[in-house]
Coordinates of C-alpha atoms and ligand atoms in Angstrom, one line a residue:
M1 CA 38.5 -10.3 -10.2
Q2 CA 39.2 -11.6 -7.0
T3 CA 39.2 -15.7 -6.1
V4 CA 37.9 -16.9 -3.2
V5 CA 38.7 -20.3 -1.7
A6 CA 35.5 -21.1 -0.6
P7 CA 35.5 -23.8 2.1
Q8 CA 32.8 -27.0 1.4
G9 CA 30.5 -26.3 3.8
D10 CA 29.7 -27.7 6.6
V11 CA 26.8 -29.7 7.0
K12 CA 24.6 -32.9 9.2
D13 CA 26.3 -35.9 7.2
R14 CA 27.2 -35.8 3.7
S15 CA 26.0 -39.6 3.3
L16 CA 22.8 -37.9 2.7
A17 CA 23.4 -36.4 -0.1
E18 CA 21.3 -39.0 -1.7
R19 CA 18.2 -38.8 -0.8
G20 CA 19.0 -35.1 -1.5
R21 CA 19.5 -35.2 -5.2
A22 CA 16.0 -37.2 -5.7
R23 CA 14.3 -34.7 -3.6
I24 CA 15.2 -32.0 -5.3
A25 CA 14.8 -33.3 -8.8
W26 CA 11.0 -34.3 -7.7
A27 CA 10.4 -30.1 -6.7
A28 CA 12.1 -29.6 -10.1
A29 CA 9.3 -31.4 -11.9
S30 CA 6.8 -28.7 -10.0
M31 CA 8.9 -25.3 -10.9
P32 CA 8.5 -25.1 -14.1
V33 CA 8.8 -21.2 -14.2
L34 CA 12.6 -21.2 -12.2
A35 CA 13.7 -24.5 -14.8
Q36 CA 12.6 -22.0 -17.8
I37 CA 14.8 -19.3 -16.2
R38 CA 17.8 -21.6 -15.7
E39 CA 17.9 -22.3 -19.0
R40 CA 18.0 -19.2 -19.9
F41 CA 21.2 -18.0 -18.0
E42 CA 23.2 -21.4 -18.6
K43 CA 23.2 -19.7 -22.2
E44 CA 23.8 -15.9 -21.4
K45 CA 25.1 -16.3 -17.8
P46 CA 24.2 -12.9 -16.7
L47 CA 25.5 -13.4 -13.6
R48 CA 28.7 -14.5 -14.6
G49 CA 31.2 -14.9 -11.8
V50 CA 29.3 -12.9 -9.4
R51 CA 29.8 -14.2 -6.0
I52 CA 26.2 -14.6 -3.9
G53 CA 26.0 -15.0 -0.3
A54 CA 22.4 -16.4 0.1
C55 CA 20.9 -16.7 3.8
L56 CA 18.0 -19.1 2.9
H57 CA 15.4 -22.0 4.2
V58 CA 17.6 -25.2 3.0
T59 CA 15.0 -26.9 1.4
T60 CA 14.8 -28.4 -2.0
E61 CA 13.1 -25.3 -3.6
T62 CA 15.7 -23.2 -2.8
A63 CA 18.4 -26.4 -3.9
N64 CA 16.9 -25.6 -7.1
L65 CA 17.3 -21.4 -7.0
M66 CA 20.8 -21.7 -6.3
L67 CA 21.4 -24.3 -9.3
A68 CA 19.7 -21.6 -11.6
L69 CA 21.5 -18.6 -10.0
Q70 CA 24.8 -21.0 -10.4
A71 CA 24.3 -21.7 -13.9
G72 CA 23.3 -18.1 -14.2
G73 CA 27.8 -18.2 -14.0
A74 CA 27.3 -17.1 -10.4
Q75 CA 29.9 -18.9 -7.1
T76 CA 27.5 -19.5 -4.2
A77 CA 27.5 -19.7 -1.2
L78 CA 24.7 -20.9 1.5
C79 CA 23.3 -21.0 5.4
A80 CA 20.0 -21.6 6.8
S81 CA 17.8 -18.2 7.8
N82 CA 16.4 -20.4 10.2
P83 CA 18.0 -22.8 13.0
L84 CA 15.3 -25.5 12.6
S85 CA 14.3 -25.2 8.6
T86 CA 17.2 -27.2 7.1
Q87 CA 16.3 -29.9 5.2
D88 CA 19.8 -32.1 5.9
D89 CA 20.0 -34.2 2.7
V90 CA 19.2 -30.8 0.9
A91 CA 22.1 -29.3 2.2
A92 CA 24.6 -31.9 1.9
A93 CA 23.3 -32.7 -1.7
L94 CA 24.1 -29.1 -2.5
C95 CA 27.8 -29.1 -1.4
E96 CA 27.8 -32.2 -3.8
F97 CA 26.9 -29.5 -6.4
G98 CA 29.7 -27.2 -5.5
I99 CA 27.5 -25.1 -3.7
P100 CA 29.5 -24.5 0.0
T101 CA 26.2 -25.3 2.6
F102 CA 27.0 -24.1 6.2
A103 CA 23.7 -25.2 7.6
I104 CA 22.4 -28.1 10.6
K105 CA 18.9 -28.6 11.4
G106 CA 18.5 -27.4 15.0
E107 CA 21.8 -26.0 15.3
D108 CA 22.2 -23.4 18.4
H109 CA 22.5 -19.9 17.9
A110 CA 26.4 -19.5 18.0
R111 CA 26.6 -22.2 15.2
Y112 CA 24.2 -20.4 13.0
Y113 CA 25.5 -16.9 13.5
S114 CA 29.1 -19.0 12.6
H115 CA 26.9 -20.9 9.6
I116 CA 26.4 -16.7 8.6
E117 CA 30.2 -15.8 9.3
S118 CA 31.2 -18.6 6.6
V119 CA 29.1 -17.7 4.0
I120 CA 30.6 -14.1 4.4
G121 CA 33.6 -15.4 4.4
T122 CA 33.4 -16.4 1.0
R123 CA 33.0 -12.2 0.2
P124 CA 29.6 -12.3 -1.2
Q125 CA 29.2 -9.1 -3.5
M126 CA 25.3 -9.9 -3.6
S127 CA 23.4 -11.1 -0.8
M128 CA 20.1 -12.8 -1.3
D129 CA 18.7 -13.2 2.7
D130 CA 15.1 -14.3 4.7
G131 CA 15.1 -12.2 6.8
C132 CA 18.1 -9.8 6.7
D133 CA 20.3 -11.6 8.9
L134 CA 22.8 -11.3 6.4
V135 CA 23.3 -7.4 5.8
T136 CA 22.4 -6.5 9.7
T137 CA 25.9 -9.5 9.8
I138 CA 27.7 -7.8 7.0
F139 CA 27.3 -3.9 8.1
K140 CA 27.4 -4.3 11.9
E141 CA 30.7 -6.5 11.4
H142 CA 31.8 -6.9 7.9
K143 CA 32.4 -3.0 6.7
D144 CA 35.3 -4.6 4.8
L145 CA 32.9 -6.3 2.5
L146 CA 31.2 -2.9 1.4
A147 CA 33.0 -1.4 -1.0
D148 CA 32.6 -4.7 -3.3
M149 CA 28.8 -5.3 -2.2
I150 CA 26.6 -4.4 -5.8
G151 CA 23.0 -5.5 -4.0
G152 CA 20.9 -7.5 -2.9
C153 CA 17.2 -9.5 -2.0
E154 CA 15.1 -9.9 0.4
E155 CA 12.4 -12.7 0.3
T156 CA 10.1 -11.9 3.5
T157 CA 7.9 -9.4 4.8
T158 CA 10.4 -9.5 7.9
G159 CA 13.1 -8.5 6.6
V160 CA 11.5 -5.8 4.0
I161 CA 10.4 -3.9 7.3
R162 CA 14.4 -4.3 8.5
L163 CA 15.3 -2.8 5.3
R164 CA 13.0 0.0 5.5
A165 CA 14.1 0.8 8.9
M166 CA 17.8 1.0 8.0
Q167 CA 17.0 3.2 4.8
R168 CA 14.8 5.4 7.4
D169 CA 18.1 5.7 9.6
G170 CA 20.4 6.2 6.1
V171 CA 22.3 3.0 7.4
L172 CA 20.6 0.8 4.7
P173 CA 24.5 -0.1 3.4
Y174 CA 23.6 -1.3 -0.7
P175 CA 20.9 -1.4 -3.1
V176 CA 18.3 -4.1 -2.1
I177 CA 15.2 -5.8 -3.6
A178 CA 12.0 -6.5 -2.0
V179 CA 11.3 -9.7 -3.7
N180 CA 8.7 -9.8 -1.1
N181 CA 7.0 -7.2 -2.4
A182 CA 6.2 -8.5 -6.0
L183 CA 2.6 -9.4 -6.7
T184 CA 3.4 -12.7 -7.5
K185 CA 5.3 -13.1 -4.6
H186 CA 3.2 -12.1 -1.7
M187 CA 0.2 -13.2 -3.2
F188 CA 0.9 -16.7 -3.7
D189 CA 4.3 -17.2 -1.0
N190 CA 2.4 -16.0 1.5
R191 CA -1.5 -16.5 1.0
Y192 CA -1.2 -19.8 -0.6
G193 CA 2.1 -21.4 0.4
T194 CA 1.9 -20.1 4.3
G195 CA -2.2 -21.2 4.3
Q196 CA -1.6 -24.7 3.1
S197 CA 1.9 -25.1 5.2
T198 CA 1.4 -24.4 7.9
L199 CA -1.4 -26.5 8.4
D200 CA 0.4 -28.7 7.2
G201 CA 2.8 -28.3 9.9
I202 CA 0.3 -28.6 12.7
V203 CA -1.0 -31.5 11.4
R204 CA 1.9 -33.4 10.9
A205 CA 3.8 -32.4 14.5
T206 CA 0.2 -32.8 16.2
N207 CA -2.4 -35.5 13.9
V208 CA -4.9 -33.0 15.6
L209 CA -8.3 -32.7 13.9
I210 CA -8.9 -29.2 12.5
A211 CA -12.5 -29.7 12.4
G212 CA -14.4 -28.2 15.2
K213 CA -11.6 -26.3 16.5
N214 CA -11.5 -23.0 17.6
V215 CA -8.5 -21.7 15.4
V216 CA -7.2 -18.4 16.1
V217 CA -5.0 -16.5 13.7
V218 CA -3.1 -13.8 15.3
G219 CA -2.5 -11.1 12.2
Y220 CA -4.4 -10.9 9.1
G221 CA -1.6 -9.5 6.2
W222 CA -0.9 -12.1 3.4
C223 CA -0.3 -15.0 5.6
G224 CA -3.0 -14.7 8.1
R225 CA -5.5 -14.4 5.5
G226 CA -4.2 -17.8 3.7
I227 CA -4.3 -19.7 7.3
A228 CA -7.3 -18.6 8.0
S229 CA -8.7 -19.4 4.6
R230 CA -7.2 -23.3 4.6
A231 CA -7.9 -23.6 8.8
A232 CA -11.9 -22.8 7.5
G233 CA -11.9 -24.9 4.8
L234 CA -10.2 -28.2 7.0
G235 CA -13.7 -27.1 9.5
G236 CA -12.1 -24.9 12.0
H237 CA -13.9 -22.1 13.5
V238 CA -11.7 -19.2 12.8
I239 CA -11.0 -16.4 14.8
V240 CA -8.8 -13.4 13.3
V241 CA -7.1 -11.0 16.4
E242 CA -6.0 -7.9 14.3
V243 CA -4.6 -4.3 15.5
D244 CA -5.7 -3.1 11.8
P245 CA -9.1 -1.9 11.6
R246 CA -8.7 -1.9 8.0
K247 CA -7.8 -6.1 7.8
A248 CA -9.9 -6.3 11.2
I249 CA -13.2 -5.4 9.0
E250 CA -11.3 -7.4 5.9
A251 CA -11.4 -10.8 8.5
V252 CA -15.5 -10.1 9.6
M253 CA -16.5 -9.6 6.2
D254 CA -14.7 -12.8 5.0
G255 CA -16.6 -14.5 7.5
Y256 CA -14.5 -14.8 10.7
R257 CA -14.7 -13.8 14.3
V258 CA -12.7 -11.2 15.5
M259 CA -12.1 -10.0 18.8
P260 CA -8.7 -9.2 21.0
I261 CA -6.6 -11.4 21.9
A262 CA -7.2 -11.7 25.4
Q263 CA -10.2 -12.5 24.8
A264 CA -9.4 -15.1 22.3
A265 CA -7.1 -16.8 24.5
K266 CA -10.0 -18.3 26.3
T267 CA -11.8 -20.0 23.6
G268 CA -9.2 -21.1 21.0
D269 CA -7.7 -24.4 20.9
I270 CA -5.1 -24.0 18.2
F271 CA -3.8 -20.4 18.5
V272 CA -1.0 -19.1 15.7
T273 CA 1.0 -16.4 15.0
V274 CA 1.8 -14.2 11.9
T275 CA 2.5 -10.8 12.8
G276 CA 5.8 -10.1 12.4
N277 CA 5.8 -8.2 15.8
Y278 CA 6.6 -9.3 19.4
H279 CA 5.1 -11.4 22.6
V280 CA 1.9 -10.9 21.0
I281 CA 1.3 -14.2 22.9
G282 CA 2.5 -13.6 26.3
E283 CA 2.0 -14.7 30.1
E284 CA -1.3 -13.2 30.4
H285 CA -2.4 -15.1 27.4
F286 CA -1.0 -18.5 28.3
R287 CA -2.7 -18.4 31.8
A288 CA -6.1 -18.4 30.0
M289 CA -6.1 -21.0 27.7
K290 CA -7.7 -24.0 27.8
D291 CA -6.3 -27.1 29.1
G292 CA -4.6 -28.8 26.0
A293 CA -3.8 -25.7 23.6
I294 CA -1.8 -26.1 20.8
V295 CA 0.2 -22.6 20.3
C296 CA 2.6 -22.2 17.1
N297 CA 4.2 -19.4 15.4
S298 CA 4.3 -19.3 11.5
G299 CA 6.1 -15.6 11.3
H300 CA 10.0 -15.1 10.6
F301 CA 11.0 -14.9 13.6
N302 CA 9.8 -17.1 17.1
D303 CA 9.5 -14.4 19.2
E304 CA 6.1 -13.6 18.7
L305 CA 5.4 -16.0 21.5
D306 CA 6.3 -14.8 24.7
L307 CA 8.3 -18.4 25.5
E308 CA 9.9 -17.4 28.8
A309 CA 6.5 -16.7 30.0
V310 CA 5.5 -20.5 29.1
E311 CA 8.9 -21.4 30.9
R312 CA 8.3 -19.6 34.2
L313 CA 4.8 -20.4 34.1
S314 CA 5.6 -24.5 33.8
V315 CA 6.2 -27.2 36.3
R316 CA 7.2 -29.7 33.9
K317 CA 7.6 -29.8 30.4
S318 CA 7.6 -33.3 28.0
E319 CA 7.7 -34.2 24.5
P320 CA 5.1 -36.5 23.3
R321 CA 6.0 -36.2 19.7
A322 CA 8.9 -35.1 17.4
F323 CA 8.3 -31.0 17.6
V324 CA 5.6 -30.4 20.5
E325 CA 6.6 -29.5 23.9
Q326 CA 4.0 -30.0 26.5
Y327 CA 3.8 -27.5 29.2
E328 CA 2.1 -28.1 32.8
L329 CA 1.2 -25.2 34.0
S330 CA 1.4 -25.6 38.2
D331 CA -2.5 -25.6 37.9
G332 CA -2.6 -29.0 35.8
R333 CA -3.6 -27.5 32.4
N334 CA -1.0 -28.4 29.6
V335 CA -0.3 -26.1 26.8
C336 CA 1.6 -27.3 23.7
I337 CA 4.4 -25.2 21.8
L338 CA 5.0 -26.6 18.0
A339 CA 8.5 -26.3 17.2
Q340 CA 10.4 -24.2 19.7
G341 CA 7.8 -21.3 18.4
R342 CA 9.9 -21.6 15.1
L343 CA 8.2 -21.5 11.4
V344 CA 6.4 -24.6 12.3
N345 CA 5.6 -24.6 9.0
L346 CA 9.2 -25.2 7.8
A347 CA 10.4 -26.7 10.9
A348 CA 7.3 -29.9 11.3
G349 CA 7.1 -29.5 7.8
E350 CA 8.4 -28.6 4.2
G351 CA 7.7 -25.0 3.8
H352 CA 5.9 -24.1 1.6
P353 CA 4.9 -26.0 -1.9
A354 CA 7.2 -25.9 -4.6
A355 CA 4.6 -25.1 -7.1
V356 CA 4.0 -21.7 -5.0
M357 CA 8.2 -21.4 -4.7
D358 CA 8.6 -21.6 -8.6
M359 CA 7.3 -17.9 -8.3
S360 CA 8.9 -16.9 -5.5
F361 CA 12.6 -18.3 -7.0
A362 CA 12.2 -16.8 -10.3
N363 CA 11.6 -13.4 -8.5
Q364 CA 14.5 -14.0 -6.5
A365 CA 16.8 -15.1 -9.9
M366 CA 15.5 -12.7 -12.2
C367 CA 16.3 -9.2 -9.3
A368 CA 19.9 -11.3 -9.2
A369 CA 20.2 -10.9 -12.8
H370 CA 18.6 -7.1 -12.8
L371 CA 20.9 -6.2 -9.9
A372 CA 24.1 -7.7 -11.4
K373 CA 23.0 -5.5 -15.0
Q374 CA 21.7 -2.4 -13.2
H375 CA 23.4 -1.8 -9.8
R376 CA 25.4 1.0 -11.4
S377 CA 22.2 2.9 -11.6
L378 CA 21.1 2.1 -8.1
E379 CA 21.0 3.9 -4.6
K380 CA 20.9 3.0 -1.0
K381 CA 17.3 2.3 -0.9
V382 CA 14.8 -0.7 -0.5
Y383 CA 13.4 -1.3 -4.1
D384 CA 10.2 -2.8 -5.4
V385 CA 10.9 -5.7 -8.0
P386 CA 10.3 -4.5 -11.7
V387 CA 6.9 -5.1 -12.6
E388 CA 8.6 -6.4 -15.6
I389 CA 9.7 -9.2 -13.9
D390 CA 6.6 -9.3 -11.9
E391 CA 4.3 -9.5 -15.2
E392 CA 7.0 -12.1 -16.2
V393 CA 6.6 -15.0 -14.1
A394 CA 3.3 -14.4 -14.3
R395 CA 3.0 -15.0 -17.9
L396 CA 5.3 -17.6 -17.6
K397 CA 3.6 -19.5 -14.7
L398 CA 0.2 -19.2 -16.6
D399 CA 2.3 -20.5 -19.6
S400 CA 3.6 -23.5 -17.6
M401 CA -0.3 -24.0 -16.5
G402 CA -1.7 -24.5 -20.5
I403 CA -3.9 -20.8 -19.4
T404 CA -3.8 -18.3 -22.1
I405 CA -5.6 -15.3 -21.6
D406 CA -6.7 -12.2 -23.3
T407 CA -5.3 -8.8 -23.9
L408 CA -6.1 -4.8 -24.4
T409 CA -7.8 -4.3 -28.3
P410 CA -6.3 -0.9 -29.5
E411 CA -9.3 0.5 -28.7
Q412 CA -9.5 -0.8 -24.6
A413 CA -6.0 0.8 -24.4
K414 CA -6.1 4.0 -25.4
Y415 CA -9.9 4.1 -23.3
M416 CA -7.7 3.3 -20.5
E417 CA -5.4 6.4 -20.9
S418 CA -7.9 9.0 -21.6
W419 CA -10.0 11.2 -19.1
S420 CA -12.4 12.5 -21.4
E421 CA -15.1 9.7 -22.2
G422 CA -17.9 10.3 -19.7
T423 CA -21.3 9.5 -19.1
Ligands
ADE501 N1 9.9 -20.3 3.1 C1 8.7 -20.9 2.7 N2 9.1 -22.1 2.1 C2 9.8 -22.4 2.2 C3 10.7 -23.1 1.3 N3 10.0 -24.3 0.7 N4 11.6 -23.1 0.7 C4 12.5 -22.4 0.8 N5 12.0 -21.2 1.6 C5 10.2 -21.1 1.9

């Protein structure tokens, strides 16, 4: 086995570690499924000696995932998957747990990529990504690692889209499991996690009252559905913007107004983008907005907003509160951009609550063990999470909530398999 001496990490302030430890323990109390997997990993060591490079949001929940992987015998190194999502106390604590962590909240582009390089410097055999930056950097600049890579896991929709594009172009360098695609991931994390944490991020940044406001949700995937339902629950009047006619009908039948962005731009008080696409709010939309409009993004990349356009249109910029940049346009109107257009839930808030990340990261941990065991039989493809893992995560979560469910009787099971019964 090759030994690689890992560096210590690069964090804001090592003295924050004690606070980080306390908050990691607080999150752990809401992650019973991951705790069970960690116990199992401690006994079985399914990741013994596997070097894992992770590029994830550095939060208390991620810390608990890293500790589970470590308990399973992995040697892990971690960097941030977004320049603004790092919790500096958690990064400091992780270094003390022996997990080299390279992440500083507010790091610039160069530091962000130098941190990815530091993780790559530990010569990972498995990647764990949230947004695919690690896979693409390894593929573009570190082909020497590929011979040793056994596989990877991807956390988010945007990353899965990129991986599928790599597969289509014949350049996916190793098998990757699309953790996002597990039902126990996207139906809960993307919907209830993004729904709650996005509203939380907006409110923490601005202290705005949602009740009575026109809240424009751009994109009605699982994240958009969650944000719309939570905004409506707080009394917001939700407007949905979509390009997919099927999702648009769903939004209408869920009780929301649906209209093109050009029309919504004039009507909205608060805008949230969650499309995974490029410049969905651009110059003509900023020009049309009401005075005081609040604009933010909860999709993976900040390029959902054309931030250069708003810079170009503005005559003055101020920061009345942390994570609020107020742009004064030439006619005196103001438009506020939250968290520099980065994921508002993680930059201005703390990301999804631990209880929902419990299922996402249980999937991650079990998929890592699956890759370690099965990688020889896998091809360079994007794989869905094995259904047995998805179902086990759901069962463990229900158990932890003290909820029992029925099972099919033998006759019912047989009935479901047969085609001969009719009217
Ligand atoms: N993505 C969204 N919320 C998160 C969290 N709390 N931790 C890690 N990744 C996340």
